[in-house]
Amino acid sequence: MPEEPPPEIAELLGCGGKIEVADIGAAAIAETPPYKKLIDLGLARLNAFDADVRQHDELRRIYGGDLALFTQILGDGSEQMLHLASPASGMTSLLQPSSPGLAFFNGFTAFGEIHGSERVTTTRLDAVEHLPNLDYLKMDIQGAELQVLQHGVERLRDCCMIQLEVSFVPLYENQPSFGEVDVWMRDQGYIPHCFTDVKRWSISPVRRRNSDRAPFNQLLEADIVYMKDFARVESWDDEILRRTALIAHYCYDSFDLVGHLIAKLQDRGSLPPGSLHRYLELLNKSRQPQAQ
């Protein structure tokens, strides 16, 4: 049976092969992840990391054949302690919860209560067998994100976009702050593209509307998307431009970024004249907003 033709945007960009996506902490999905549309359209394959094999059947149900499952706990390759919190809290981590950090926010002392710890051997991202080099990474692992990034430089060498959870007020001991993560990402040639979510929380003991979850102004954490630094775009090969554009279009509705990259590909002669005009026509056809 012949394969379905690629969607029009993918056909216009002419990417070779499927986008390799990794989700580290894949079972901790409270909502539809941004990459799912790429997978549903047959444009990407998911490499999902979750050490809890009880989550794997549900991941298989959602993603079918475009899925590779990994059970490694990622880190720096050393033995570490995994601190187990209530599954409902989502605060199980390689890092020990910080009592002052938790106490600063309403409700977090209970969220961060540790029910037990176990010694685990972590694996460097660069050392994971059968994992391809990645085009797109999403990671939410409760404060250990920078440790994984630092030991995955080769796997991420050509990674187009990286979505991370970052903290403004650390909830764990020795947790890197947003500033530390940002400096490291910039040193690797990335810049912030957008926040997909910014979470605020009320400061103890004052509560709003008698709820822990109704915030005032204090920042807690955010999901931030990094892209390769456009100032270095002349050094990107064509495939990185194409894949960045594909991810930006389907995962983040970043149509202005896509148009910029298509224009670059046009200027290089890697896309035919009129490709940008065709892209804008396709946006109008699908009734998506078009930047002026």
mmCIF file of C-alpha atoms in Angstrom:
data_model
loop_
_atom_site.group_PDB
_atom_site.id
_atom_site.type_symbol
_atom_site.label_atom_id
_atom_site.label_comp_id
_atom_site.label_asym_id
_atom_site.label_seq_id
_atom_site.Cartn_x
_atom_site.Cartn_y
_atom_site.Cartn_z
ATOM 1 C CA MET A 1 0.000 0.000 0.000
ATOM 2 C CA PRO A 2 1.576 3.368 -0.988
ATOM 3 C CA GLU A 3 2.393 5.876 1.747
ATOM 4 C CA GLU A 4 0.127 8.867 2.167
ATOM 5 C CA PRO A 5 1.500 12.019 0.535
ATOM 6 C CA PRO A 6 3.045 14.490 3.004
ATOM 7 C CA PRO A 7 0.949 17.451 4.191
ATOM 8 C CA GLU A 8 1.294 20.536 2.004
ATOM 9 C CA ILE A 9 3.583 22.457 4.388
ATOM 10 C CA ALA A 10 5.903 19.468 4.753
ATOM 11 C CA GLU A 11 5.870 18.949 0.995
ATOM 12 C CA LEU A 12 6.736 22.621 0.442
ATOM 13 C CA LEU A 13 9.686 22.413 2.862
ATOM 14 C CA GLY A 14 10.931 19.120 1.458
ATOM 15 C CA CYS A 15 12.383 17.628 4.645
ATOM 16 C CA GLY A 16 14.200 14.332 4.200
ATOM 17 C CA GLY A 17 12.935 11.567 6.516
ATOM 18 C CA LYS A 18 11.055 11.847 9.780
ATOM 19 C CA ILE A 19 11.737 14.335 12.572
ATOM 20 C CA GLU A 20 13.355 12.528 15.513
ATOM 21 C CA VAL A 21 11.596 13.692 18.682
ATOM 22 C CA ALA A 22 12.566 12.793 22.247
ATOM 23 C CA ASP A 23 10.366 13.320 25.291
ATOM 24 C CA ILE A 24 12.248 12.790 28.547
ATOM 25 C CA GLY A 25 9.626 12.288 31.232
ATOM 26 C CA ALA A 26 7.083 11.226 28.627
ATOM 27 C CA ALA A 27 4.441 9.827 30.970
ATOM 28 C CA ALA A 28 4.185 13.100 32.878
ATOM 29 C CA ILE A 29 1.938 14.549 30.185
ATOM 30 C CA ALA A 30 -0.994 16.465 31.629
ATOM 31 C CA GLU A 31 -2.062 17.762 28.230
ATOM 32 C CA THR A 32 -1.436 17.017 24.565
ATOM 33 C CA PRO A 33 2.293 17.521 23.917
ATOM 34 C CA PRO A 34 3.254 19.982 21.176
ATOM 35 C CA TYR A 35 4.871 17.335 18.976
ATOM 36 C CA LYS A 36 1.799 15.098 18.717
ATOM 37 C CA LYS A 37 0.548 16.772 15.547
ATOM 38 C CA LEU A 38 3.845 15.972 13.815
ATOM 39 C CA ILE A 39 3.447 12.315 14.747
ATOM 40 C CA ASP A 40 -0.233 12.195 13.799
ATOM 41 C CA LEU A 41 0.681 13.527 10.342
ATOM 42 C CA GLY A 42 3.401 10.899 9.913
ATOM 43 C CA LEU A 43 6.169 13.507 9.986
ATOM 44 C CA ALA A 44 7.938 12.452 13.184
ATOM 45 C CA ARG A 45 8.908 9.543 15.392
ATOM 46 C CA LEU A 46 8.833 9.708 19.201
ATOM 47 C CA ASN A 47 11.668 8.443 21.395
ATOM 48 C CA ALA A 48 9.972 8.323 24.807
ATOM 49 C CA PHE A 49 11.884 8.010 28.082
ATOM 50 C CA ASP A 50 10.037 6.699 31.102
ATOM 51 C CA ALA A 51 11.483 4.307 33.665
ATOM 52 C CA ASP A 52 8.004 3.257 34.850
ATOM 53 C CA VAL A 53 7.081 0.411 32.489
ATOM 54 C CA ARG A 54 3.469 0.652 33.717
ATOM 55 C CA GLN A 55 3.179 3.790 31.571
ATOM 56 C CA HIS A 56 4.328 2.094 28.371
ATOM 57 C CA ASP A 57 1.028 0.533 27.270
ATOM 58 C CA GLU A 58 -0.646 3.943 27.294
ATOM 59 C CA LEU A 59 2.219 5.470 25.313
ATOM 60 C CA ARG A 60 1.929 2.656 22.769
ATOM 61 C CA ARG A 61 -1.809 3.223 22.532
ATOM 62 C CA ILE A 62 -1.330 6.929 21.832
ATOM 63 C CA TYR A 63 1.635 6.784 19.445
ATOM 64 C CA GLY A 64 1.450 3.383 17.794
ATOM 65 C CA GLY A 65 4.282 2.430 15.480
ATOM 66 C CA ASP A 66 6.038 5.800 15.493
ATOM 67 C CA LEU A 67 7.371 5.139 18.998
ATOM 68 C CA ALA A 68 10.583 3.850 20.555
ATOM 69 C CA LEU A 69 10.525 3.339 24.341
ATOM 70 C CA PHE A 70 13.498 3.769 26.672
ATOM 71 C CA THR A 71 13.614 2.945 30.384
ATOM 72 C CA GLN A 72 16.949 4.569 31.290
ATOM 73 C CA ILE A 73 17.043 7.229 33.992
ATOM 74 C CA LEU A 74 19.093 9.950 32.399
ATOM 75 C CA GLY A 75 21.810 11.858 34.218
ATOM 76 C CA ASP A 76 25.598 11.976 34.261
ATOM 77 C CA GLY A 77 26.190 8.191 34.237
ATOM 78 C CA SER A 78 26.786 7.941 37.985
ATOM 79 C CA GLU A 79 24.854 6.216 40.745
ATOM 80 C CA GLN A 80 22.389 8.614 42.336
ATOM 81 C CA MET A 81 19.438 8.574 44.701
ATOM 82 C CA LEU A 82 15.957 8.829 43.200
ATOM 83 C CA HIS A 83 13.665 10.588 45.682
ATOM 84 C CA LEU A 84 10.110 9.276 45.381
ATOM 85 C CA ALA A 85 7.228 11.657 45.990
ATOM 86 C CA SER A 86 3.537 10.935 45.527
ATOM 87 C CA PRO A 87 2.825 10.137 41.845
ATOM 88 C CA ALA A 88 0.058 12.743 41.880
ATOM 89 C CA SER A 89 2.499 15.495 42.866
ATOM 90 C CA GLY A 90 4.869 14.908 39.935
ATOM 91 C CA MET A 91 7.821 15.803 42.174
ATOM 92 C CA THR A 92 9.842 12.561 42.093
ATOM 93 C CA SER A 93 13.376 13.651 41.223
ATOM 94 C CA LEU A 94 17.078 12.870 41.344
ATOM 95 C CA LEU A 95 17.319 16.021 43.451
ATOM 96 C CA GLN A 96 16.360 16.263 47.097
ATOM 97 C CA PRO A 97 13.464 18.678 47.694
ATOM 98 C CA SER A 98 14.482 21.958 49.306
ATOM 99 C CA SER A 99 12.599 22.622 52.536
ATOM 100 C CA PRO A 100 12.968 26.445 52.282
ATOM 101 C CA GLY A 101 11.938 26.409 48.622
ATOM 102 C CA LEU A 102 8.863 24.298 49.289
ATOM 103 C CA ALA A 103 7.860 26.307 52.361
ATOM 104 C CA PHE A 104 7.937 29.558 50.382
ATOM 105 C CA PHE A 105 4.838 28.471 48.422
ATOM 106 C CA ASN A 106 1.411 27.459 49.686
ATOM 107 C CA GLY A 107 0.883 23.700 49.545
ATOM 108 C CA PHE A 108 4.325 22.680 48.318
ATOM 109 C CA THR A 109 5.585 21.188 51.567
ATOM 110 C CA ALA A 110 2.927 18.496 51.133
ATOM 111 C CA PHE A 111 3.584 18.140 47.388
ATOM 112 C CA GLY A 112 7.303 17.580 47.998
ATOM 113 C CA GLU A 113 6.945 15.006 50.775
ATOM 114 C CA ILE A 114 9.306 12.098 50.047
ATOM 115 C CA HIS A 115 7.849 8.612 50.544
ATOM 116 C CA GLY A 116 11.116 6.764 49.938
ATOM 117 C CA SER A 117 14.395 6.786 48.046
ATOM 118 C CA GLU A 118 16.183 4.245 45.899
ATOM 119 C CA ARG A 119 19.660 4.064 44.455
ATOM 120 C CA VAL A 120 19.699 4.110 40.647
ATOM 121 C CA THR A 121 22.378 4.111 37.980
ATOM 122 C CA THR A 122 21.850 6.973 35.569
ATOM 123 C CA THR A 123 22.734 6.920 31.866
ATOM 124 C CA ARG A 124 24.223 9.754 29.850
ATOM 125 C CA LEU A 125 22.014 10.810 26.946
ATOM 126 C CA ASP A 126 25.037 10.461 24.650
ATOM 127 C CA ALA A 127 25.443 6.833 25.781
ATOM 128 C CA VAL A 128 21.881 5.608 25.134
ATOM 129 C CA GLU A 129 22.025 2.780 22.616
ATOM 130 C CA HIS A 130 19.713 2.771 19.588
ATOM 131 C CA LEU A 131 18.810 6.421 20.101
ATOM 132 C CA PRO A 132 19.245 8.551 16.957
ATOM 133 C CA ASN A 133 20.574 12.089 16.986
ATOM 134 C CA LEU A 134 17.658 14.328 17.856
ATOM 135 C CA ASP A 135 15.889 17.089 15.936
ATOM 136 C CA TYR A 136 13.527 18.127 18.730
ATOM 137 C CA LEU A 137 13.677 17.562 22.483
ATOM 138 C CA LYS A 138 11.055 18.076 25.187
ATOM 139 C CA MET A 139 12.135 17.541 28.772
ATOM 140 C CA ASP A 140 10.452 17.907 32.174
ATOM 141 C CA ILE A 141 12.328 15.970 34.869
ATOM 142 C CA GLN A 142 12.004 18.063 38.005
ATOM 143 C CA GLY A 143 15.235 20.023 38.123
ATOM 144 C CA ALA A 144 17.653 17.553 36.503
ATOM 145 C CA GLU A 145 17.287 18.997 32.978
ATOM 146 C CA LEU A 146 20.691 20.720 32.889
ATOM 147 C CA GLN A 147 22.504 17.558 33.998
ATOM 148 C CA VAL A 148 20.973 15.658 31.077
ATOM 149 C CA LEU A 149 21.774 18.435 28.592
ATOM 150 C CA GLN A 150 25.399 18.599 29.700
ATOM 151 C CA HIS A 151 25.817 14.876 29.034
ATOM 152 C CA GLY A 152 23.936 14.831 25.729
ATOM 153 C CA VAL A 153 25.875 17.325 23.627
ATOM 154 C CA GLU A 154 26.567 14.864 20.790
ATOM 155 C CA ARG A 155 22.983 13.599 20.547
ATOM 156 C CA LEU A 156 21.825 17.229 20.472
ATOM 157 C CA ARG A 157 24.466 18.558 18.104
ATOM 158 C CA ASP A 158 21.950 19.285 15.328
ATOM 159 C CA CYS A 159 18.853 19.574 17.535
ATOM 160 C CA CYS A 160 16.650 22.312 16.091
ATOM 161 C CA MET A 161 14.398 23.084 19.058
ATOM 162 C CA ILE A 162 14.467 22.198 22.757
ATOM 163 C CA GLN A 163 11.559 22.698 25.179
ATOM 164 C CA LEU A 164 12.479 22.662 28.879
ATOM 165 C CA GLU A 165 10.805 23.234 32.199
ATOM 166 C CA VAL A 166 12.787 25.882 34.094
ATOM 167 C CA SER A 167 12.388 27.172 37.651
ATOM 168 C CA PHE A 168 12.527 30.757 38.872
ATOM 169 C CA VAL A 169 12.537 29.696 42.542
ATOM 170 C CA PRO A 170 14.306 26.325 42.973
ATOM 171 C CA LEU A 171 12.188 23.672 44.707
ATOM 172 C CA TYR A 172 15.088 21.209 44.998
ATOM 173 C CA GLU A 173 18.517 21.365 46.589
ATOM 174 C CA ASN A 174 21.249 22.370 44.113
ATOM 175 C CA GLN A 175 18.666 22.831 41.370
ATOM 176 C CA PRO A 176 20.002 25.051 38.557
ATOM 177 C CA SER A 177 18.046 28.259 38.198
ATOM 178 C CA PHE A 178 16.505 29.512 34.983
ATOM 179 C CA GLY A 179 19.483 31.866 34.624
ATOM 180 C CA GLU A 180 22.014 29.035 34.824
ATOM 181 C CA VAL A 181 20.111 26.969 32.263
ATOM 182 C CA ASP A 182 19.777 29.983 29.970
ATOM 183 C CA VAL A 183 23.493 30.788 30.104
ATOM 184 C CA TRP A 184 24.376 27.172 29.258
ATOM 185 C CA MET A 185 21.912 27.051 26.374
ATOM 186 C CA ARG A 186 23.295 30.294 24.913
ATOM 187 C CA ASP A 187 26.833 28.936 25.218
ATOM 188 C CA GLN A 188 25.666 25.959 23.115
ATOM 189 C CA GLY A 189 24.347 28.263 20.389
ATOM 190 C CA TYR A 190 20.654 28.508 21.342
ATOM 191 C CA ILE A 191 18.401 31.455 22.139
ATOM 192 C CA PRO A 192 14.918 31.596 23.709
ATOM 193 C CA HIS A 193 12.093 31.460 21.188
ATOM 194 C CA CYS A 194 8.964 31.465 23.356
ATOM 195 C CA PHE A 195 7.366 30.517 26.644
ATOM 196 C CA THR A 196 4.574 27.998 26.172
ATOM 197 C CA ASP A 197 3.460 28.258 29.796
ATOM 198 C CA VAL A 198 4.389 30.485 32.739
ATOM 199 C CA LYS A 199 3.230 29.294 36.146
ATOM 200 C CA ARG A 200 2.719 31.593 39.117
ATOM 201 C CA TRP A 201 1.931 30.508 42.673
ATOM 202 C CA SER A 202 0.865 32.199 45.893
ATOM 203 C CA ILE A 203 3.425 32.787 48.628
ATOM 204 C CA SER A 204 2.818 31.261 52.063
ATOM 205 C CA PRO A 205 0.864 31.967 54.216
ATOM 206 C CA VAL A 206 -1.421 34.353 52.263
ATOM 207 C CA ARG A 207 -3.908 32.597 49.994
ATOM 208 C CA ARG A 208 -6.148 33.993 47.273
ATOM 209 C CA ARG A 209 -9.809 32.978 47.258
ATOM 210 C CA ASN A 210 -8.872 30.417 49.940
ATOM 211 C CA SER A 211 -6.955 28.374 47.335
ATOM 212 C CA ASP A 212 -3.301 27.355 47.144
ATOM 213 C CA ARG A 213 -3.498 27.397 43.342
ATOM 214 C CA ALA A 214 -4.867 30.920 42.825
ATOM 215 C CA PRO A 215 -1.710 33.011 42.317
ATOM 216 C CA PHE A 216 -0.797 36.627 42.865
ATOM 217 C CA ASN A 217 2.439 37.621 41.072
ATOM 218 C CA GLN A 218 5.227 35.281 42.187
ATOM 219 C CA LEU A 219 6.805 33.306 39.349
ATOM 220 C CA LEU A 220 7.292 29.592 40.008
ATOM 221 C CA GLU A 221 8.324 27.870 36.764
ATOM 222 C CA ALA A 222 7.813 27.926 33.020
ATOM 223 C CA ASP A 223 8.103 25.868 29.868
ATOM 224 C CA ILE A 224 10.520 27.603 27.511
ATOM 225 C CA VAL A 225 11.410 26.759 23.922
ATOM 226 C CA TYR A 226 14.932 27.329 22.618
ATOM 227 C CA MET A 227 15.938 27.453 18.976
ATOM 228 C CA LYS A 228 19.335 27.655 17.334
ATOM 229 C CA ASP A 229 20.624 31.243 17.350
ATOM 230 C CA PHE A 230 19.393 32.963 14.158
ATOM 231 C CA ALA A 231 22.544 35.139 14.208
ATOM 232 C CA ARG A 232 24.394 31.978 13.144
ATOM 233 C CA VAL A 233 21.834 30.965 10.532
ATOM 234 C CA GLU A 234 24.354 31.172 7.705
ATOM 235 C CA SER A 235 26.204 28.226 9.293
ATOM 236 C CA TRP A 236 23.086 26.024 9.474
ATOM 237 C CA ASP A 237 22.771 23.419 6.777
ATOM 238 C CA ASP A 238 19.583 23.335 4.729
ATOM 239 C CA GLU A 239 18.113 20.368 6.578
ATOM 240 C CA ILE A 240 18.312 22.183 9.937
ATOM 241 C CA LEU A 241 16.463 25.148 8.401
ATOM 242 C CA ARG A 242 13.785 22.855 6.962
ATOM 243 C CA ARG A 243 13.289 20.872 10.169
ATOM 244 C CA THR A 244 13.249 23.968 12.365
ATOM 245 C CA ALA A 245 10.557 25.413 10.120
ATOM 246 C CA LEU A 246 8.503 22.209 10.250
ATOM 247 C CA ILE A 247 8.651 22.061 14.068
ATOM 248 C CA ALA A 248 7.931 25.786 14.412
ATOM 249 C CA HIS A 249 4.881 25.515 12.154
ATOM 250 C CA TYR A 250 3.203 22.412 13.571
ATOM 251 C CA CYS A 251 4.257 22.584 17.237
ATOM 252 C CA TYR A 252 4.204 26.303 18.041
ATOM 253 C CA ASP A 253 2.282 28.203 15.316
ATOM 254 C CA SER A 254 5.418 30.344 14.874
ATOM 255 C CA PHE A 255 4.499 31.331 11.342
ATOM 256 C CA ASP A 256 6.800 34.362 11.237
ATOM 257 C CA LEU A 257 9.810 32.166 12.060
ATOM 258 C CA VAL A 258 8.776 29.693 9.378
ATOM 259 C CA GLY A 259 8.472 32.487 6.824
ATOM 260 C CA HIS A 260 11.931 33.790 7.771
ATOM 261 C CA LEU A 261 13.486 30.335 7.306
ATOM 262 C CA ILE A 262 11.692 29.740 4.008
ATOM 263 C CA ALA A 263 13.018 33.090 2.766
ATOM 264 C CA LYS A 264 16.546 31.986 3.737
ATOM 265 C CA LEU A 265 16.117 28.713 1.852
ATOM 266 C CA GLN A 266 14.807 30.629 -1.147
ATOM 267 C CA ASP A 267 17.820 32.953 -1.069
ATOM 268 C CA ARG A 268 20.138 29.925 -1.043
ATOM 269 C CA GLY A 269 18.345 28.400 -4.017
ATOM 270 C CA SER A 270 17.317 25.444 -1.848
ATOM 271 C CA LEU A 271 13.625 26.209 -2.338
ATOM 272 C CA PRO A 272 12.163 27.500 -5.596
ATOM 273 C CA PRO A 273 11.204 31.168 -6.059
ATOM 274 C CA GLY A 274 7.719 31.831 -4.767
ATOM 275 C CA SER A 275 7.970 29.355 -1.863
ATOM 276 C CA LEU A 276 7.355 32.051 0.738
ATOM 277 C CA HIS A 277 4.333 33.320 -1.183
ATOM 278 C CA ARG A 278 3.054 29.753 -1.429
ATOM 279 C CA TYR A 279 3.492 29.265 2.336
ATOM 280 C CA LEU A 280 1.475 32.406 3.081
ATOM 281 C CA GLU A 281 -1.234 31.204 0.707
ATOM 282 C CA LEU A 282 -1.396 27.885 2.568
ATOM 283 C CA LEU A 283 -1.760 29.748 5.872
ATOM 284 C CA ASN A 284 -4.687 31.711 4.485
ATOM 285 C CA LYS A 285 -6.199 28.561 3.044
ATOM 286 C CA SER A 286 -6.181 26.887 6.454
ATOM 287 C CA ARG A 287 -7.592 30.091 8.046
ATOM 288 C CA GLN A 288 -4.589 30.438 10.320
ATOM 289 C CA PRO A 289 -3.550 33.986 11.331
ATOM 290 C CA GLN A 290 -0.988 35.582 9.065
ATOM 291 C CA ALA A 291 1.524 38.093 10.398
ATOM 292 C CA GLN A 292 1.686 41.345 8.438
#
